[in-house]
Amino acid sequence: MQFRLVRYFTFASLAAFIVVTSLLGLAQRHIAIENMIELQESNSINLTKTFANSLWDEFLPFVKRAGTMDREQLHNDPEQRRLLKEVHALMRGLNVVKVKVFDLNGLTVFSTQASQIGDDKSSNGGFLTAIDGHIVSELTHRDTFSAFEQEIENRDVLSSYIPIVSPHNGRIEGVFEVYSDVTPFLASVSDMTWLVVGLVISLLGLLYLTLFFVVKRADNIIRVQAEENSRVQLQVAQNEKMASLGQMVAGVAHELNTPLAFTRSNLSMLMDFVDELRLPLKWGGRLIGKLREDTSGEVHLKIRLSERTRRKLADLDNDLSPEQLQEMLSESLTGLEQMSELVVNLKEFTRLDRAKIADFDINHGINTVLYIAKSAIGDKIEIVRCFGDVPTIQCAPSQINQIFINLVNNAAQSVSEHGKITVTTSCVDGNIRVEVEDTGQGIPEDVLPHIFEAYYTTKDAEGGTGLGLSISRDIVLEHGGNIDVESKIGVGTKFTVLLPVEQRSGQALAA
Amino acid sequence: MISTSRSGQQRIVTTRKPRVLFVDDEPKILHSMRWLFKKDYDLTFASSGQEAIELLGHRSFEVIVSDQKMPGITGVEVLQEAQRRSPGSMRILLTGYADLKSIIGSINEGEVFRFITKPWSNDELKAVVKLAAQTAMRISTRSPDASRAVAAPRRGGVLLIDRDPEIRSAFGKILEGKYLLHYADDLDQALDLLDREKIQVVVSETHIGQTDITSVIKLLKRHHPNIISIVLTEHRDAEAIIDLINEGQIFRFLRKPVKFGQCRLSIQSAMVRYVQLMAHPELCARYRTEEIDEERLLTQARRRGMGDTQAGVLRQALRRLTRLFSGGMTTARM
């Protein structure tokens, strides 16, 4: 799974921008509206105060009387007209679109909208708050609204309930409801909000662009490094393969050398002997011919020896016996057999010409591995095979061989002279269990936990890549198995490989 | 067998066959050796280093041919022991896998006459064993005590062919003024010094810059068998070192960085060897090299990657070297 820096950076930035912009916009809008409401409220309070100071005394008797009148009477009371006129005068030039006056019982004593006069608002929350001496405002959006002179449309209206306090005794004597048209204010608040949002977006955009180039550059560097890394890893893995291959080839070359040397020597001697045999064969052939021709049962030979023939005879090697020739040929044949055995084992080991996945006899595989590793192991290390009866398993044989040659080579390296490597196979609980145990120097405790890690090596000087065991572990895991190690300093090390008899499908392994 | 000594007087030598010891852990190799050599030699076989060393305790051999890689005691160890117990034997190491350590060991510890790789060619092996056997037979009858200790000369001349100034100063310290030290930066200087000065030991790199000068070391030994050559190098090409044994009979092979004690000891031993050879010129036969000529040397050098320009330089140097030592100057040079 690859981490795409630029993409993640863009998504994360976008999300952050949206959140920041919305929060800032909302906060700005909220504060602006709060301010506006406060301002409107204070305007309305002033209006109420003016009303209380200038008109309240005059209208108080009407207000008090209103409670006793029915709706019709209230409507037609001459005071209504006068009040409307006074209120009109008071509100001129303000953004107030409607005014109502309630008596202490919640009766709408006066309204600039005549139809509302006489409505009972005693249970209205706004009224009840105001009667308690508090001012309360509510911002609403109205599609249509009956203002003084006309119907107005699509307006934002702020309505405030304000207690009317008597200028004489300071007691609450009624409630004033003032509707202000705040549409222009809200419009300017929205404009401001959009301005702020726009500003924030452009600033963040600028920031994003700057960071984008930085991140893009970083991403490029990271990508190049990652490519470089994987190339180096590939190279190291390749080197490991070549190193172990080289080691194997050198070992095999050495094993081939001895039979090659004596076979070649014997055959070239035999070649010389053919010259030595030329004369005896020729003479023998002639003699036999003569003998065949004979019918009398008795042959007399008369041989005249020339000086040249005498010399030839003197030069003949009379040591040559058919027994020696036979022995030389038979040893040469043995040499050839040794060489072909090696080639067969090499083919068995690499299995280049075989199916990648096959039913495989682990015991047979380990025998091949031990044969191939013979030259690396040398003559000083004793190999003990404790092979149990194990079923064949479906696996990638060349990979399984690779595991065991790694383990056997490691064991051989840790065992000094006269050590022992024991390879044990058995079948336990549906697993094939292979143990490679050596009597070597053991693995130090601080090294043991790391030995399966890639590139971890204690054999830097000898050209170890630190991949042998890591690759072995990967192969075992791919086969659904497990590899484990126990070690004791000065006593030896035991690797245990478990391979399930029932393998996953062949395709999974081949992948 | 009748041999003619240099003084012209004839003497009857024992007619016994030369005794050759073959050591190998593979019996089939020993069988082949028996078939190959039984006609002309008195053969003994040992199937391990241990057995060979036991045999060396109570018998002497003209030639010892040992395999290197054997369980237990290795070939180099056998030859080292042989050199101690019967210095008159000619030592030949036979090996399948030319690992650097055993090659260098065969020079410095085994002082081998030849290093032969498996698989061998019968003709070459026969020729080498024959040469070794003849040499040993001749010397053992003429110089019964060839290896007795000889005092090193007071003021020997050492020629160092190396461009590295650090090596030079190191050698100044190593020689402690006991021997005259001459430096050469290139082949011309080296040849000038060989011409002018009394040089007894040559310590040389195998390469000057890009030029492989092993051929010069070989030709020098060929023309002047008395001069003892020590190779001190950072190059380590197994094949090149094997050629230096067989064709150059180098006395020691030392690896850089310079180890003072080892160098001092090597030069002292080289001086002793020089004096021995001067006192008993017939001993030079023990260090005879394979037949080589300019063309073969140049072909070798080209095969190891030498360019045409460098080959030209080398050809000049080899010609000069040949001219320098032609005309019987070798014996006059002490």
JSON list of C-alpha atoms in Angstrom, two decimals, chain A residues 338-449:
[
{"chain": "A", "resi": 338, "resn": "GLN", "atom": "CA", "xyz": [30.77, -39.58, -10.10]},
{"chain": "A", "resi": 339, "resn": "MET", "atom": "CA", "xyz": [30.49, -36.67, -12.50]},
{"chain": "A", "resi": 340, "resn": "SER", "atom": "CA", "xyz": [27.09, -37.74, -13.76]},
{"chain": "A", "resi": 341, "resn": "GLU", "atom": "CA", "xyz": [25.86, -38.26, -10.20]},
{"chain": "A", "resi": 342, "resn": "LEU", "atom": "CA", "xyz": [26.86, -34.68, -9.51]},
{"chain": "A", "resi": 343, "resn": "VAL", "atom": "CA", "xyz": [25.06, -33.44, -12.59]},
{"chain": "A", "resi": 344, "resn": "VAL", "atom": "CA", "xyz": [21.92, -35.41, -11.65]},
{"chain": "A", "resi": 345, "resn": "ASN", "atom": "CA", "xyz": [22.01, -33.90, -8.17]},
{"chain": "A", "resi": 346, "resn": "LEU", "atom": "CA", "xyz": [22.54, -30.42, -9.58]},
{"chain": "A", "resi": 347, "resn": "LYS", "atom": "CA", "xyz": [19.51, -30.89, -11.81]},
{"chain": "A", "resi": 348, "resn": "GLU", "atom": "CA", "xyz": [17.52, -32.20, -8.86]},
{"chain": "A", "resi": 349, "resn": "PHE", "atom": "CA", "xyz": [18.58, -29.19, -6.83]},
{"chain": "A", "resi": 350, "resn": "THR", "atom": "CA", "xyz": [17.83, -26.43, -9.31]},
{"chain": "A", "resi": 351, "resn": "ARG", "atom": "CA", "xyz": [14.87, -28.20, -11.02]},
{"chain": "A", "resi": 352, "resn": "LEU", "atom": "CA", "xyz": [15.00, -25.61, -13.79]},
{"chain": "A", "resi": 353, "resn": "ASP", "atom": "CA", "xyz": [13.43, -28.05, -16.24]},
{"chain": "A", "resi": 354, "resn": "ARG", "atom": "CA", "xyz": [10.67, -29.15, -13.87]},
{"chain": "A", "resi": 355, "resn": "ALA", "atom": "CA", "xyz": [7.25, -27.85, -12.87]},
{"chain": "A", "resi": 356, "resn": "LYS", "atom": "CA", "xyz": [7.50, -25.05, -10.34]},
{"chain": "A", "resi": 357, "resn": "ILE", "atom": "CA", "xyz": [4.96, -26.71, -8.07]},
{"chain": "A", "resi": 358, "resn": "ALA", "atom": "CA", "xyz": [5.17, -30.44, -7.59]},
{"chain": "A", "resi": 359, "resn": "ASP", "atom": "CA", "xyz": [4.62, -33.31, -5.19]},
{"chain": "A", "resi": 360, "resn": "PHE", "atom": "CA", "xyz": [7.93, -33.44, -3.44]},
{"chain": "A", "resi": 361, "resn": "ASP", "atom": "CA", "xyz": [9.65, -35.89, -1.15]},
{"chain": "A", "resi": 362, "resn": "ILE", "atom": "CA", "xyz": [11.37, -33.74, 1.47]},
{"chain": "A", "resi": 363, "resn": "ASN", "atom": "CA", "xyz": [13.78, -36.53, 2.42]},
{"chain": "A", "resi": 364, "resn": "HIS", "atom": "CA", "xyz": [14.89, -36.83, -1.19]},
{"chain": "A", "resi": 365, "resn": "GLY", "atom": "CA", "xyz": [15.29, -33.04, -1.39]},
{"chain": "A", "resi": 366, "resn": "ILE", "atom": "CA", "xyz": [17.43, -32.93, 1.74]},
{"chain": "A", "resi": 367, "resn": "ASN", "atom": "CA", "xyz": [19.63, -35.71, 0.36]},
{"chain": "A", "resi": 368, "resn": "THR", "atom": "CA", "xyz": [20.20, -33.62, -2.77]},
{"chain": "A", "resi": 369, "resn": "VAL", "atom": "CA", "xyz": [20.94, -30.54, -0.67]},
{"chain": "A", "resi": 370, "resn": "LEU", "atom": "CA", "xyz": [23.44, -32.43, 1.47]},
{"chain": "A", "resi": 371, "resn": "TYR", "atom": "CA", "xyz": [25.12, -33.77, -1.67]},
{"chain": "A", "resi": 372, "resn": "ILE", "atom": "CA", "xyz": [25.39, -30.28, -3.18]},
{"chain": "A", "resi": 373, "resn": "ALA", "atom": "CA", "xyz": [26.58, -28.79, 0.09]},
{"chain": "A", "resi": 374, "resn": "LYS", "atom": "CA", "xyz": [29.17, -31.55, 0.52]},
{"chain": "A", "resi": 375, "resn": "SER", "atom": "CA", "xyz": [32.10, -29.46, -0.65]},
{"chain": "A", "resi": 376, "resn": "ALA", "atom": "CA", "xyz": [31.03, -26.52, 1.53]},
{"chain": "A", "resi": 377, "resn": "ILE", "atom": "CA", "xyz": [30.67, -28.84, 4.50]},
{"chain": "A", "resi": 378, "resn": "GLY", "atom": "CA", "xyz": [34.03, -30.46, 3.91]},
{"chain": "A", "resi": 379, "resn": "ASP", "atom": "CA", "xyz": [35.28, -33.73, 5.32]},
{"chain": "A", "resi": 380, "resn": "LYS", "atom": "CA", "xyz": [35.69, -32.57, 8.89]},
{"chain": "A", "resi": 381, "resn": "ILE", "atom": "CA", "xyz": [32.01, -32.26, 9.67]},
{"chain": "A", "resi": 382, "resn": "GLU", "atom": "CA", "xyz": [29.94, -35.36, 10.29]},
{"chain": "A", "resi": 383, "resn": "ILE", "atom": "CA", "xyz": [26.47, -35.41, 8.75]},
{"chain": "A", "resi": 384, "resn": "VAL", "atom": "CA", "xyz": [23.80, -37.45, 10.50]},
{"chain": "A", "resi": 385, "resn": "ARG", "atom": "CA", "xyz": [20.54, -38.17, 8.66]},
{"chain": "A", "resi": 386, "resn": "CYS", "atom": "CA", "xyz": [17.58, -39.16, 10.86]},
{"chain": "A", "resi": 387, "resn": "PHE", "atom": "CA", "xyz": [14.87, -39.41, 8.22]},
{"chain": "A", "resi": 388, "resn": "GLY", "atom": "CA", "xyz": [11.40, -40.45, 9.31]},
{"chain": "A", "resi": 389, "resn": "ASP", "atom": "CA", "xyz": [8.57, -41.57, 7.03]},
{"chain": "A", "resi": 390, "resn": "VAL", "atom": "CA", "xyz": [7.13, -38.38, 5.60]},
{"chain": "A", "resi": 391, "resn": "PRO", "atom": "CA", "xyz": [4.42, -38.03, 2.97]},
{"chain": "A", "resi": 392, "resn": "THR", "atom": "CA", "xyz": [5.14, -36.07, -0.20]},
{"chain": "A", "resi": 393, "resn": "ILE", "atom": "CA", "xyz": [3.86, -32.51, -0.10]},
{"chain": "A", "resi": 394, "resn": "GLN", "atom": "CA", "xyz": [2.82, -30.15, -2.82]},
{"chain": "A", "resi": 395, "resn": "CYS", "atom": "CA", "xyz": [5.30, -27.31, -2.76]},
{"chain": "A", "resi": 396, "resn": "ALA", "atom": "CA", "xyz": [7.84, -25.35, -4.78]},
{"chain": "A", "resi": 397, "resn": "PRO", "atom": "CA", "xyz": [10.75, -27.84, -4.53]},
{"chain": "A", "resi": 398, "resn": "SER", "atom": "CA", "xyz": [13.50, -25.47, -5.67]},
{"chain": "A", "resi": 399, "resn": "GLN", "atom": "CA", "xyz": [12.45, -23.00, -2.97]},
{"chain": "A", "resi": 400, "resn": "ILE", "atom": "CA", "xyz": [12.31, -25.73, -0.34]},
{"chain": "A", "resi": 401, "resn": "ASN", "atom": "CA", "xyz": [15.82, -26.78, -1.44]},
{"chain": "A", "resi": 402, "resn": "GLN", "atom": "CA", "xyz": [16.92, -23.17, -1.02]},
{"chain": "A", "resi": 403, "resn": "ILE", "atom": "CA", "xyz": [15.71, -23.16, 2.61]},
{"chain": "A", "resi": 404, "resn": "PHE", "atom": "CA", "xyz": [17.63, -26.28, 3.50]},
{"chain": "A", "resi": 405, "resn": "ILE", "atom": "CA", "xyz": [20.84, -25.35, 1.70]},
{"chain": "A", "resi": 406, "resn": "ASN", "atom": "CA", "xyz": [20.77, -22.05, 3.60]},
{"chain": "A", "resi": 407, "resn": "LEU", "atom": "CA", "xyz": [20.29, -23.85, 6.90]},
{"chain": "A", "resi": 408, "resn": "VAL", "atom": "CA", "xyz": [22.92, -26.48, 6.13]},
{"chain": "A", "resi": 409, "resn": "ASN", "atom": "CA", "xyz": [25.46, -23.90, 4.92]},
{"chain": "A", "resi": 410, "resn": "ASN", "atom": "CA", "xyz": [24.86, -21.78, 8.02]},
{"chain": "A", "resi": 411, "resn": "ALA", "atom": "CA", "xyz": [25.31, -24.84, 10.22]},
{"chain": "A", "resi": 412, "resn": "ALA", "atom": "CA", "xyz": [28.51, -25.78, 8.40]},
{"chain": "A", "resi": 413, "resn": "GLN", "atom": "CA", "xyz": [29.88, -22.27, 8.90]},
{"chain": "A", "resi": 414, "resn": "SER", "atom": "CA", "xyz": [29.20, -22.28, 12.61]},
{"chain": "A", "resi": 415, "resn": "VAL", "atom": "CA", "xyz": [30.66, -25.74, 13.21]},
{"chain": "A", "resi": 416, "resn": "SER", "atom": "CA", "xyz": [34.40, -25.81, 13.62]},
{"chain": "A", "resi": 417, "resn": "GLU", "atom": "CA", "xyz": [36.44, -28.96, 13.09]},
{"chain": "A", "resi": 418, "resn": "HIS", "atom": "CA", "xyz": [34.99, -32.33, 14.03]},
{"chain": "A", "resi": 419, "resn": "GLY", "atom": "CA", "xyz": [31.48, -30.99, 14.53]},
{"chain": "A", "resi": 420, "resn": "LYS", "atom": "CA", "xyz": [28.24, -32.66, 13.65]},
{"chain": "A", "resi": 421, "resn": "ILE", "atom": "CA", "xyz": [25.18, -31.60, 11.69]},
{"chain": "A", "resi": 422, "resn": "THR", "atom": "CA", "xyz": [22.04, -33.64, 12.32]},
{"chain": "A", "resi": 423, "resn": "VAL", "atom": "CA", "xyz": [19.09, -33.41, 9.96]},
{"chain": "A", "resi": 424, "resn": "THR", "atom": "CA", "xyz": [15.91, -34.98, 11.32]},
{"chain": "A", "resi": 425, "resn": "THR", "atom": "CA", "xyz": [12.61, -35.31, 9.49]},
{"chain": "A", "resi": 426, "resn": "SER", "atom": "CA", "xyz": [9.31, -36.48, 10.91]},
{"chain": "A", "resi": 427, "resn": "CYS", "atom": "CA", "xyz": [5.59, -36.03, 10.43]},
{"chain": "A", "resi": 428, "resn": "VAL", "atom": "CA", "xyz": [3.81, -34.48, 13.41]},
{"chain": "A", "resi": 429, "resn": "ASP", "atom": "CA", "xyz": [0.15, -33.35, 13.57]},
{"chain": "A", "resi": 430, "resn": "GLY", "atom": "CA", "xyz": [-0.28, -32.87, 9.84]},
{"chain": "A", "resi": 431, "resn": "ASN", "atom": "CA", "xyz": [3.05, -31.05, 9.57]},
{"chain": "A", "resi": 432, "resn": "ILE", "atom": "CA", "xyz": [6.36, -32.18, 8.19]},
{"chain": "A", "resi": 433, "resn": "ARG", "atom": "CA", "xyz": [8.93, -31.26, 10.79]},
{"chain": "A", "resi": 434, "resn": "VAL", "atom": "CA", "xyz": [12.54, -30.80, 9.69]},
{"chain": "A", "resi": 435, "resn": "GLU", "atom": "CA", "xyz": [15.24, -30.07, 12.24]},
{"chain": "A", "resi": 436, "resn": "VAL", "atom": "CA", "xyz": [18.71, -28.93, 11.26]},
{"chain": "A", "resi": 437, "resn": "GLU", "atom": "CA", "xyz": [20.85, -29.13, 14.36]},
{"chain": "A", "resi": 438, "resn": "ASP", "atom": "CA", "xyz": [24.53, -28.35, 14.66]},
{"chain": "A", "resi": 439, "resn": "THR", "atom": "CA", "xyz": [27.15, -28.62, 17.35]},
{"chain": "A", "resi": 440, "resn": "GLY", "atom": "CA", "xyz": [28.50, -25.19, 16.45]},
{"chain": "A", "resi": 441, "resn": "GLN", "atom": "CA", "xyz": [29.33, -22.11, 18.42]},
{"chain": "A", "resi": 442, "resn": "GLY", "atom": "CA", "xyz": [25.68, -21.09, 18.94]},
{"chain": "A", "resi": 443, "resn": "ILE", "atom": "CA", "xyz": [24.05, -17.73, 18.33]},
{"chain": "A", "resi": 444, "resn": "PRO", "atom": "CA", "xyz": [24.50, -14.96, 20.94]},
{"chain": "A", "resi": 445, "resn": "GLU", "atom": "CA", "xyz": [21.33, -13.93, 22.77]},
{"chain": "A", "resi": 446, "resn": "ASP", "atom": "CA", "xyz": [21.43, -10.38, 21.41]},
{"chain": "A", "resi": 447, "resn": "VAL", "atom": "CA", "xyz": [21.65, -11.67, 17.84]},
{"chain": "A", "resi": 448, "resn": "LEU", "atom": "CA", "xyz": [19.03, -14.44, 18.09]},
{"chain": "A", "resi": 449, "resn": "PRO", "atom": "CA", "xyz": [15.89, -12.22, 17.92]}
]
